[in-house]
Amino acid sequence: MRVGDKPLRSGTLEPAGEIVSLDEDQHIIELKLGPSRSPIETGCGLIPEGPIGDKVLRAAVHRYAESIAAGAQKYAAVTAILRRDRPKLTGRTRGQQIVPDGVDATSGAIDALRLLDDTYLLVQGPPGAGKTYTSAQAIAALLAAGKRIGVASNSHKAINNLLKDVETMAAAQGLRCRGMKKSSREDQMLGTGSWIEDVVGGSGSGVSPHHQLVAGTAWLFAREELDAAFDYLFVDEAGQVSLANVIAMGTSARNIVLVGDQMQLSQPIKGTHPGGSGRSALEHLLEGHATVPADQGVFLPFSRRMHPDLCRFISDAVYDGRLEAEATTARQRLELDPAADPVALALTGLRFVGVDHLGCTQRSQEEAERLAITYHALIGSSWTDRHGEQHRIGTDDILVVSPYNMQVELLRRTLPEGARVGTVDKFQGQEAPVVLISMATSSGDDLPRNIEFLYSRNRLNVAVSRARCLAVIFANPKLLEIPCSTIAQMELVDGLCWAKQFADDQQAKASAGVPG
């Protein structure tokens, strides 16, 4: 729990007020409670707020199931996703490559989208590969063709980021459209004041027939009044959207475009789900593949974020070697003397800093203090971007990441005010010249959760790939010696071992004066 949360009392589910301070060292929590509430009894347990109601989602899934039971073919795109059919494109044979060899991925994706025939398409965008840009280009092209478009995601932030690009591209092309974004609260609004209007609150959908573009969460598109209302539904961050939600909102469109990356953070799962029902839509479709097959979707192959020294690790460790650094990223580098902290600092690439500590589960003072040394060595130096321009490094240019909220809070207290510190989940979609990663746990015996959490290759991918120039992992070397009971666990631990070996090889080459 964090300051600002409004927990419930575990026994009665009565509101317990708002958390105004939380001292983990002294085990003290302060709550602000209104006079109309009963006092909190000694020994009362606190739990997070309950889940959002899902009645409209359940109704949409039931509507789809009834259609299938009746033998109807109304929701062909949803059925194609569930059956893992290859996309159906007008004038093309199923099983062909979606984007032919030698064709630019973005233009090839747009051409394929125009040909979708009551089906789906998957667009996989690794870190910095331009999935938002590609989606916005595609949406603008479809709007220009007179299509009616829906835009959805789990978060309003993701929706708004995409809509801003769509507005910009539509304006550049001279398109005249009308659109709307549905929000529950004012802090979720798009707020651009352009042609996509904000609709906040209210019991209805707020969608009118003149809206050519409509944006919102699954709760909007699952409404029965929007059944089969759109030519295309774009689902952004589809790697975090549950299969059930895709079924629910997929009832609104003839064609479904799933945009995301299952090798980054997946949907948060709370509870037990039978069979494959707990998977995200991308996990369901790709069945363990790290990259989308050429006949099932589009893989965006160039990262415009990571220097080649970083991209090479991410590509080989996560993306079957298919991800390449765009040529201009090779200009990116830190402008500093690595001798200021020779174990951690480099001009580009990946580094692994071993920090010894004992008995730490979710918080390590030793790691926080060691990371702070590197942090202070970076502040005030400079870095060069991919356009060749130099910038001074301040607190905005360093991301500090840890898997655990307890370590995040400790790092915030240890580092200068204004430091960008958070969990991997907070920083997905963000970037900086430098990323510093604190693993915090001392050893396998101290794991507060299972191996799958701390050693998640997806979380390591997201953490490292936030960096443009340099990523540094601070960890106890004992984390590399953890006993494993399954092949899957061995593969997970191997990800961190791979990162250390890669970092050691780069450091050895740098010490010997060998490029790359």
Short mmCIF file of N, CA and C in Angstrom, two decimals, residues 280-437:
data_model
loop_
_atom_site.label_atom_id
_atom_site.label_comp_id
_atom_site.label_asym_id
_atom_site.label_seq_id
_atom_site.Cartn_x
_atom_site.Cartn_y
_atom_site.Cartn_z
N SER A 280 -3.16 -13.36 -21.48
CA SER A 280 -3.49 -12.18 -22.28
C SER A 280 -3.81 -12.65 -23.70
N ALA A 281 -4.38 -11.76 -24.49
CA ALA A 281 -4.73 -12.12 -25.87
C ALA A 281 -3.50 -12.52 -26.67
N LEU A 282 -2.37 -11.83 -26.46
CA LEU A 282 -1.16 -12.15 -27.22
C LEU A 282 -0.56 -13.47 -26.77
N GLU A 283 -0.55 -13.73 -25.47
CA GLU A 283 -0.05 -15.01 -24.98
C GLU A 283 -0.87 -16.16 -25.55
N HIS A 284 -2.18 -15.97 -25.62
CA HIS A 284 -3.05 -17.00 -26.19
C HIS A 284 -2.72 -17.25 -27.65
N LEU A 285 -2.56 -16.19 -28.42
CA LEU A 285 -2.34 -16.34 -29.86
C LEU A 285 -0.97 -16.91 -30.19
N LEU A 286 0.06 -16.50 -29.45
CA LEU A 286 1.43 -16.84 -29.83
C LEU A 286 1.94 -18.13 -29.19
N GLU A 287 1.26 -18.63 -28.19
CA GLU A 287 1.58 -19.95 -27.62
C GLU A 287 3.07 -20.15 -27.35
N GLY A 288 3.68 -19.17 -26.69
CA GLY A 288 5.07 -19.32 -26.29
C GLY A 288 6.09 -18.77 -27.27
N HIS A 289 5.67 -18.38 -28.47
CA HIS A 289 6.60 -17.76 -29.42
C HIS A 289 7.06 -16.41 -28.88
N ALA A 290 8.35 -16.13 -29.00
CA ALA A 290 8.87 -14.83 -28.56
C ALA A 290 8.53 -13.72 -29.55
N THR A 291 8.43 -14.08 -30.83
CA THR A 291 8.09 -13.10 -31.86
C THR A 291 6.96 -13.65 -32.73
N VAL A 292 6.17 -12.76 -33.28
CA VAL A 292 5.00 -13.17 -34.05
C VAL A 292 5.44 -13.80 -35.38
N PRO A 293 4.90 -14.97 -35.73
CA PRO A 293 5.21 -15.58 -37.04
C PRO A 293 4.81 -14.65 -38.18
N ALA A 294 5.55 -14.72 -39.28
CA ALA A 294 5.35 -13.79 -40.40
C ALA A 294 3.99 -13.92 -41.05
N ASP A 295 3.32 -15.10 -40.90
CA ASP A 295 2.00 -15.26 -41.50
C ASP A 295 0.86 -14.95 -40.54
N GLN A 296 1.20 -14.47 -39.34
CA GLN A 296 0.18 -14.18 -38.34
C GLN A 296 0.10 -12.70 -38.01
N GLY A 297 1.17 -11.97 -38.26
CA GLY A 297 1.15 -10.56 -37.92
C GLY A 297 2.41 -9.85 -38.38
N VAL A 298 2.63 -8.68 -37.79
CA VAL A 298 3.73 -7.81 -38.18
C VAL A 298 4.68 -7.64 -37.00
N PHE A 299 5.96 -7.88 -37.23
CA PHE A 299 7.00 -7.62 -36.22
C PHE A 299 7.74 -6.36 -36.63
N LEU A 300 7.74 -5.36 -35.75
CA LEU A 300 8.46 -4.11 -36.03
C LEU A 300 9.92 -4.31 -35.65
N PRO A 301 10.85 -4.34 -36.62
CA PRO A 301 12.19 -4.89 -36.39
C PRO A 301 13.26 -3.91 -35.94
N PHE A 302 12.97 -2.61 -35.91
CA PHE A 302 14.02 -1.64 -35.60
C PHE A 302 13.72 -0.85 -34.33
N SER A 303 14.65 -0.87 -33.38
CA SER A 303 14.53 -0.06 -32.17
C SER A 303 15.18 1.29 -32.40
N ARG A 304 14.43 2.33 -32.19
CA ARG A 304 14.96 3.69 -32.33
C ARG A 304 15.33 4.27 -30.97
N ARG A 305 15.45 3.40 -29.98
CA ARG A 305 15.80 3.84 -28.63
C ARG A 305 17.19 3.38 -28.22
N MET A 306 17.44 2.09 -28.30
CA MET A 306 18.64 1.52 -27.69
C MET A 306 19.86 1.59 -28.60
N HIS A 307 21.01 1.94 -28.00
CA HIS A 307 22.29 1.84 -28.69
C HIS A 307 22.51 0.38 -29.10
N PRO A 308 23.22 0.12 -30.20
CA PRO A 308 23.46 -1.27 -30.61
C PRO A 308 24.05 -2.15 -29.52
N ASP A 309 24.87 -1.57 -28.62
CA ASP A 309 25.47 -2.37 -27.54
C ASP A 309 24.43 -2.88 -26.56
N LEU A 310 23.31 -2.19 -26.42
CA LEU A 310 22.21 -2.65 -25.58
C LEU A 310 21.22 -3.49 -26.38
N CYS A 311 20.93 -3.04 -27.59
CA CYS A 311 19.93 -3.71 -28.41
C CYS A 311 20.35 -5.14 -28.71
N ARG A 312 21.66 -5.37 -28.87
CA ARG A 312 22.12 -6.72 -29.19
C ARG A 312 21.76 -7.71 -28.09
N PHE A 313 21.91 -7.30 -26.83
CA PHE A 313 21.53 -8.18 -25.73
C PHE A 313 20.03 -8.45 -25.73
N ILE A 314 19.23 -7.41 -25.82
CA ILE A 314 17.77 -7.56 -25.80
C ILE A 314 17.30 -8.41 -26.97
N SER A 315 17.88 -8.19 -28.15
CA SER A 315 17.48 -8.94 -29.33
C SER A 315 17.77 -10.42 -29.18
N ASP A 316 18.99 -10.75 -28.75
CA ASP A 316 19.38 -12.16 -28.64
C ASP A 316 18.70 -12.87 -27.47
N ALA A 317 18.57 -12.16 -26.35
CA ALA A 317 18.02 -12.79 -25.15
C ALA A 317 16.50 -12.89 -25.17
N VAL A 318 15.84 -12.01 -25.94
CA VAL A 318 14.38 -11.93 -25.85
C VAL A 318 13.67 -12.13 -27.19
N TYR A 319 14.23 -11.61 -28.29
CA TYR A 319 13.48 -11.52 -29.54
C TYR A 319 14.05 -12.37 -30.69
N ASP A 320 14.60 -13.52 -30.37
CA ASP A 320 15.06 -14.45 -31.40
C ASP A 320 16.06 -13.83 -32.37
N GLY A 321 16.74 -12.76 -31.93
CA GLY A 321 17.72 -12.10 -32.79
C GLY A 321 17.11 -11.27 -33.90
N ARG A 322 15.79 -11.01 -33.85
CA ARG A 322 15.10 -10.29 -34.95
C ARG A 322 15.09 -8.77 -34.77
N LEU A 323 15.44 -8.28 -33.57
CA LEU A 323 15.39 -6.84 -33.32
C LEU A 323 16.75 -6.21 -33.61
N GLU A 324 16.76 -5.14 -34.38
CA GLU A 324 17.98 -4.43 -34.73
C GLU A 324 17.89 -2.98 -34.26
N ALA A 325 19.06 -2.41 -33.97
CA ALA A 325 19.12 -1.00 -33.61
C ALA A 325 19.11 -0.16 -34.88
N GLU A 326 18.24 0.82 -34.94
CA GLU A 326 18.21 1.74 -36.07
C GLU A 326 19.56 2.47 -36.14
N ALA A 327 20.03 2.74 -37.33
CA ALA A 327 21.42 3.18 -37.54
C ALA A 327 21.83 4.38 -36.70
N THR A 328 20.94 5.36 -36.55
CA THR A 328 21.33 6.59 -35.84
C THR A 328 21.54 6.39 -34.35
N THR A 329 21.03 5.29 -33.79
CA THR A 329 21.21 5.06 -32.35
C THR A 329 22.67 4.84 -31.98
N ALA A 330 23.50 4.50 -32.97
CA ALA A 330 24.92 4.30 -32.70
C ALA A 330 25.62 5.59 -32.28
N ARG A 331 24.98 6.75 -32.55
CA ARG A 331 25.57 8.03 -32.13
C ARG A 331 25.40 8.27 -30.63
N GLN A 332 24.44 7.57 -30.02
CA GLN A 332 24.15 7.82 -28.60
C GLN A 332 25.30 7.32 -27.73
N ARG A 333 25.65 8.12 -26.72
CA ARG A 333 26.70 7.70 -25.79
C ARG A 333 26.76 8.68 -24.64
N LEU A 334 27.27 8.20 -23.51
CA LEU A 334 27.53 9.08 -22.38
C LEU A 334 28.86 9.77 -22.59
N GLU A 335 28.93 11.02 -22.19
CA GLU A 335 30.16 11.80 -22.29
C GLU A 335 30.72 11.96 -20.88
N LEU A 336 31.48 10.97 -20.43
CA LEU A 336 32.03 10.98 -19.08
C LEU A 336 33.26 10.09 -19.02
N ASP A 337 33.93 10.12 -17.88
CA ASP A 337 35.10 9.28 -17.65
C ASP A 337 34.66 8.07 -16.83
N PRO A 338 34.64 6.87 -17.42
CA PRO A 338 34.21 5.68 -16.67
C PRO A 338 35.05 5.41 -15.43
N ALA A 339 36.24 6.01 -15.33
CA ALA A 339 37.10 5.80 -14.17
C ALA A 339 36.47 6.34 -12.89
N ALA A 340 35.46 7.21 -13.02
CA ALA A 340 34.78 7.73 -11.83
C ALA A 340 34.05 6.62 -11.07
N ASP A 341 33.69 5.57 -11.76
CA ASP A 341 33.07 4.38 -11.16
C ASP A 341 33.26 3.24 -12.15
N PRO A 342 34.47 2.69 -12.24
CA PRO A 342 34.83 1.79 -13.33
C PRO A 342 34.03 0.51 -13.43
N VAL A 343 33.49 0.02 -12.32
CA VAL A 343 32.70 -1.21 -12.38
C VAL A 343 31.33 -0.96 -13.01
N ALA A 344 30.77 0.21 -12.76
CA ALA A 344 29.40 0.49 -13.19
C ALA A 344 29.31 1.32 -14.46
N LEU A 345 30.25 2.21 -14.68
CA LEU A 345 30.09 3.18 -15.76
C LEU A 345 30.73 2.72 -17.06
N ALA A 346 30.08 3.07 -18.16
CA ALA A 346 30.59 2.86 -19.50
C ALA A 346 29.92 3.90 -20.39
N LEU A 347 30.46 4.09 -21.57
CA LEU A 347 29.85 5.06 -22.47
C LEU A 347 28.55 4.51 -23.05
N THR A 348 28.52 3.20 -23.28
CA THR A 348 27.32 2.53 -23.78
C THR A 348 27.31 1.09 -23.27
N GLY A 349 26.16 0.44 -23.36
CA GLY A 349 26.10 -0.98 -23.10
C GLY A 349 25.44 -1.38 -21.81
N LEU A 350 25.79 -2.58 -21.33
CA LEU A 350 25.20 -3.18 -20.14
C LEU A 350 26.30 -3.49 -19.13
N ARG A 351 26.05 -3.20 -17.85
CA ARG A 351 27.01 -3.49 -16.79
C ARG A 351 26.29 -4.22 -15.66
N PHE A 352 27.04 -5.08 -14.95
CA PHE A 352 26.53 -5.84 -13.81
C PHE A 352 27.43 -5.55 -12.62
N VAL A 353 26.85 -4.98 -11.54
CA VAL A 353 27.61 -4.63 -10.34
C VAL A 353 27.18 -5.57 -9.21
N GLY A 354 28.11 -6.42 -8.75
CA GLY A 354 27.81 -7.31 -7.65
C GLY A 354 27.84 -6.59 -6.32
N VAL A 355 26.80 -6.78 -5.50
CA VAL A 355 26.72 -6.15 -4.18
C VAL A 355 26.41 -7.24 -3.16
N ASP A 356 27.29 -7.45 -2.20
CA ASP A 356 27.07 -8.49 -1.19
C ASP A 356 26.17 -7.98 -0.07
N HIS A 357 25.19 -8.77 0.31
CA HIS A 357 24.35 -8.48 1.47
C HIS A 357 23.66 -9.77 1.89
N LEU A 358 23.16 -9.78 3.11
CA LEU A 358 22.57 -11.00 3.67
C LEU A 358 21.14 -10.74 4.15
N GLY A 359 20.26 -11.71 3.95
CA GLY A 359 18.93 -11.68 4.55
C GLY A 359 17.98 -10.64 4.01
N CYS A 360 18.28 -10.07 2.85
CA CYS A 360 17.39 -9.05 2.29
C CYS A 360 16.35 -9.72 1.39
N THR A 361 15.11 -9.36 1.57
CA THR A 361 14.05 -9.91 0.75
C THR A 361 13.57 -8.89 -0.28
N GLN A 362 12.94 -7.81 0.18
CA GLN A 362 12.41 -6.80 -0.73
C GLN A 362 13.11 -5.45 -0.59
N ARG A 363 14.15 -5.39 0.22
CA ARG A 363 14.83 -4.11 0.43
C ARG A 363 16.28 -4.37 0.82
N SER A 364 17.22 -3.64 0.21
CA SER A 364 18.64 -3.78 0.53
C SER A 364 19.27 -2.40 0.66
N GLN A 365 19.67 -2.07 1.88
CA GLN A 365 20.35 -0.80 2.12
C GLN A 365 21.69 -0.76 1.37
N GLU A 366 22.38 -1.91 1.33
CA GLU A 366 23.68 -1.96 0.66
C GLU A 366 23.56 -1.62 -0.83
N GLU A 367 22.56 -2.18 -1.46
CA GLU A 367 22.37 -1.89 -2.89
C GLU A 367 21.98 -0.43 -3.11
N ALA A 368 21.13 0.09 -2.24
CA ALA A 368 20.73 1.49 -2.38
C ALA A 368 21.94 2.42 -2.27
N GLU A 369 22.82 2.14 -1.31
CA GLU A 369 24.00 2.98 -1.12
C GLU A 369 24.97 2.84 -2.29
N ARG A 370 25.13 1.59 -2.80
CA ARG A 370 26.05 1.39 -3.94
C ARG A 370 25.50 2.04 -5.19
N LEU A 371 24.21 1.91 -5.41
CA LEU A 371 23.59 2.55 -6.57
C LEU A 371 23.72 4.06 -6.50
N ALA A 372 23.62 4.62 -5.30
CA ALA A 372 23.72 6.07 -5.13
C ALA A 372 25.08 6.60 -5.58
N ILE A 373 26.15 5.80 -5.38
CA ILE A 373 27.48 6.21 -5.83
C ILE A 373 27.49 6.41 -7.33
N THR A 374 26.93 5.45 -8.05
CA THR A 374 26.86 5.57 -9.52
C THR A 374 25.96 6.72 -9.93
N TYR A 375 24.86 6.88 -9.24
CA TYR A 375 23.91 7.95 -9.55
C TYR A 375 24.60 9.31 -9.47
N HIS A 376 25.31 9.55 -8.38
CA HIS A 376 25.98 10.84 -8.20
C HIS A 376 27.11 11.05 -9.20
N ALA A 377 27.75 9.94 -9.62
CA ALA A 377 28.81 10.05 -10.63
C ALA A 377 28.24 10.46 -11.99
N LEU A 378 26.99 10.11 -12.25
CA LEU A 378 26.34 10.43 -13.52
C LEU A 378 25.82 11.86 -13.57
N ILE A 379 25.28 12.33 -12.46
CA ILE A 379 24.67 13.67 -12.42
C ILE A 379 25.71 14.73 -12.76
N GLY A 380 25.33 15.60 -13.69
CA GLY A 380 26.23 16.69 -14.09
C GLY A 380 27.08 16.37 -15.30
N SER A 381 27.18 15.09 -15.68
CA SER A 381 27.91 14.75 -16.90
C SER A 381 26.98 14.97 -18.10
N SER A 382 27.37 14.51 -19.27
CA SER A 382 26.58 14.77 -20.48
C SER A 382 26.34 13.49 -21.26
N TRP A 383 25.39 13.56 -22.17
CA TRP A 383 25.18 12.47 -23.11
C TRP A 383 24.82 13.02 -24.47
N THR A 384 25.09 12.25 -25.52
CA THR A 384 24.82 12.64 -26.90
C THR A 384 23.67 11.80 -27.43
N ASP A 385 22.66 12.46 -28.01
CA ASP A 385 21.50 11.72 -28.53
C ASP A 385 21.78 11.23 -29.96
N ARG A 386 20.79 10.57 -30.55
CA ARG A 386 21.01 9.96 -31.86
C ARG A 386 21.07 10.97 -32.99
N HIS A 387 20.76 12.24 -32.68
CA HIS A 387 20.89 13.30 -33.67
C HIS A 387 22.21 14.04 -33.54
N GLY A 388 23.05 13.59 -32.59
CA GLY A 388 24.36 14.19 -32.40
C GLY A 388 24.37 15.38 -31.46
N GLU A 389 23.24 15.66 -30.80
CA GLU A 389 23.17 16.81 -29.89
C GLU A 389 23.51 16.38 -28.46
N GLN A 390 24.25 17.24 -27.76
CA GLN A 390 24.66 16.93 -26.39
C GLN A 390 23.68 17.52 -25.38
N HIS A 391 23.50 16.80 -24.25
CA HIS A 391 22.61 17.23 -23.18
C HIS A 391 23.28 16.96 -21.83
N ARG A 392 23.02 17.83 -20.89
CA ARG A 392 23.53 17.62 -19.55
C ARG A 392 22.63 16.62 -18.81
N ILE A 393 23.22 15.71 -18.05
CA ILE A 393 22.44 14.70 -17.34
C ILE A 393 21.96 15.23 -16.01
N GLY A 394 20.63 15.25 -15.85
CA GLY A 394 20.01 15.62 -14.59
C GLY A 394 19.16 14.48 -14.08
N THR A 395 18.33 14.74 -13.10
CA THR A 395 17.51 13.68 -12.51
C THR A 395 16.51 13.10 -13.51
N ASP A 396 16.09 13.88 -14.51
CA ASP A 396 15.14 13.36 -15.50
C ASP A 396 15.78 12.36 -16.45
N ASP A 397 17.11 12.31 -16.48
CA ASP A 397 17.80 11.49 -17.47
C ASP A 397 18.25 10.14 -16.93
N ILE A 398 17.88 9.82 -15.69
CA ILE A 398 18.25 8.54 -15.09
C ILE A 398 16.99 7.89 -14.52
N LEU A 399 16.68 6.69 -14.98
CA LEU A 399 15.59 5.91 -14.40
C LEU A 399 16.18 4.92 -13.41
N VAL A 400 15.60 4.84 -12.23
CA VAL A 400 16.04 3.90 -11.20
C VAL A 400 14.89 2.92 -10.96
N VAL A 401 15.17 1.64 -11.18
CA VAL A 401 14.11 0.64 -11.21
C VAL A 401 14.41 -0.48 -10.21
N SER A 402 13.35 -0.96 -9.55
CA SER A 402 13.47 -2.13 -8.69
C SER A 402 12.17 -2.94 -8.78
N PRO A 403 12.25 -4.26 -8.58
CA PRO A 403 11.02 -5.06 -8.63
C PRO A 403 10.07 -4.79 -7.48
N TYR A 404 10.59 -4.24 -6.35
CA TYR A 404 9.79 -4.18 -5.12
C TYR A 404 9.51 -2.74 -4.70
N ASN A 405 8.30 -2.50 -4.23
CA ASN A 405 7.93 -1.18 -3.75
C ASN A 405 8.75 -0.77 -2.53
N MET A 406 9.11 -1.72 -1.66
CA MET A 406 9.91 -1.38 -0.48
C MET A 406 11.28 -0.84 -0.87
N GLN A 407 11.91 -1.44 -1.88
CA GLN A 407 13.21 -0.94 -2.34
C GLN A 407 13.04 0.40 -3.04
N VAL A 408 11.94 0.57 -3.75
CA VAL A 408 11.66 1.85 -4.40
C VAL A 408 11.59 2.97 -3.36
N GLU A 409 10.87 2.73 -2.26
CA GLU A 409 10.75 3.75 -1.22
C GLU A 409 12.10 4.05 -0.58
N LEU A 410 12.92 3.02 -0.36
CA LEU A 410 14.25 3.24 0.20
C LEU A 410 15.12 4.05 -0.75
N LEU A 411 15.07 3.73 -2.02
CA LEU A 411 15.86 4.47 -3.01
C LEU A 411 15.43 5.92 -3.10
N ARG A 412 14.14 6.17 -2.98
CA ARG A 412 13.65 7.55 -3.01
C ARG A 412 14.22 8.36 -1.85
N ARG A 413 14.36 7.71 -0.70
CA ARG A 413 14.91 8.40 0.46
C ARG A 413 16.43 8.56 0.34
N THR A 414 17.07 7.67 -0.41
CA THR A 414 18.52 7.67 -0.51
C THR A 414 19.03 8.63 -1.59
N LEU A 415 18.30 8.74 -2.68
CA LEU A 415 18.74 9.53 -3.83
C LEU A 415 18.24 10.97 -3.73
N PRO A 416 18.80 11.88 -4.53
CA PRO A 416 18.39 13.29 -4.47
C PRO A 416 16.90 13.47 -4.78
N GLU A 417 16.36 14.54 -4.26
CA GLU A 417 14.95 14.86 -4.52
C GLU A 417 14.72 15.02 -6.01
N GLY A 418 13.65 14.47 -6.49
CA GLY A 418 13.33 14.54 -7.91
C GLY A 418 13.81 13.35 -8.71
N ALA A 419 14.52 12.42 -8.07
CA ALA A 419 14.98 11.22 -8.77
C ALA A 419 13.79 10.42 -9.29
N ARG A 420 13.92 9.90 -10.51
CA ARG A 420 12.85 9.09 -11.11
C ARG A 420 13.04 7.64 -10.66
N VAL A 421 12.28 7.24 -9.65
CA VAL A 421 12.41 5.91 -9.06
C VAL A 421 11.05 5.21 -9.12
N GLY A 422 11.04 3.94 -9.51
CA GLY A 422 9.77 3.22 -9.53
C GLY A 422 9.98 1.76 -9.86
N THR A 423 8.89 1.02 -9.85
CA THR A 423 8.94 -0.38 -10.25
C THR A 423 8.96 -0.47 -11.77
N VAL A 424 9.24 -1.65 -12.27
CA VAL A 424 9.24 -1.87 -13.71
C VAL A 424 7.89 -1.51 -14.30
N ASP A 425 6.82 -1.86 -13.58
CA ASP A 425 5.46 -1.60 -14.08
C ASP A 425 5.23 -0.11 -14.32
N LYS A 426 5.79 0.73 -13.48
CA LYS A 426 5.58 2.17 -13.60
C LYS A 426 6.23 2.73 -14.85
N PHE A 427 7.37 2.17 -15.23
CA PHE A 427 8.18 2.79 -16.28
C PHE A 427 8.00 2.17 -17.66
N GLN A 428 7.12 1.17 -17.81
CA GLN A 428 6.91 0.63 -19.16
C GLN A 428 6.42 1.76 -20.06
N GLY A 429 7.06 1.89 -21.22
CA GLY A 429 6.72 2.95 -22.16
C GLY A 429 7.58 4.18 -22.01
N GLN A 430 8.36 4.28 -20.92
CA GLN A 430 9.23 5.44 -20.71
C GLN A 430 10.66 5.08 -21.09
N GLU A 431 11.53 6.09 -21.15
CA GLU A 431 12.91 5.88 -21.54
C GLU A 431 13.79 6.96 -20.93
N ALA A 432 15.11 6.71 -20.93
CA ALA A 432 16.09 7.65 -20.41
C ALA A 432 17.46 7.25 -20.94
N PRO A 433 18.43 8.15 -20.95
CA PRO A 433 19.78 7.77 -21.36
C PRO A 433 20.37 6.64 -20.52
N VAL A 434 20.06 6.65 -19.20
CA VAL A 434 20.63 5.66 -18.29
C VAL A 434 19.53 5.03 -17.45
N VAL A 435 19.65 3.70 -17.23
CA VAL A 435 18.76 2.99 -16.32
C VAL A 435 19.61 2.25 -15.29
N LEU A 436 19.27 2.43 -14.02
CA LEU A 436 19.94 1.73 -12.92
C LEU A 436 18.92 0.79 -12.28
N ILE A 437 19.27 -0.49 -12.18
CA ILE A 437 18.32 -1.53 -11.74
C ILE A 437 18.83 -2.16 -10.45
#
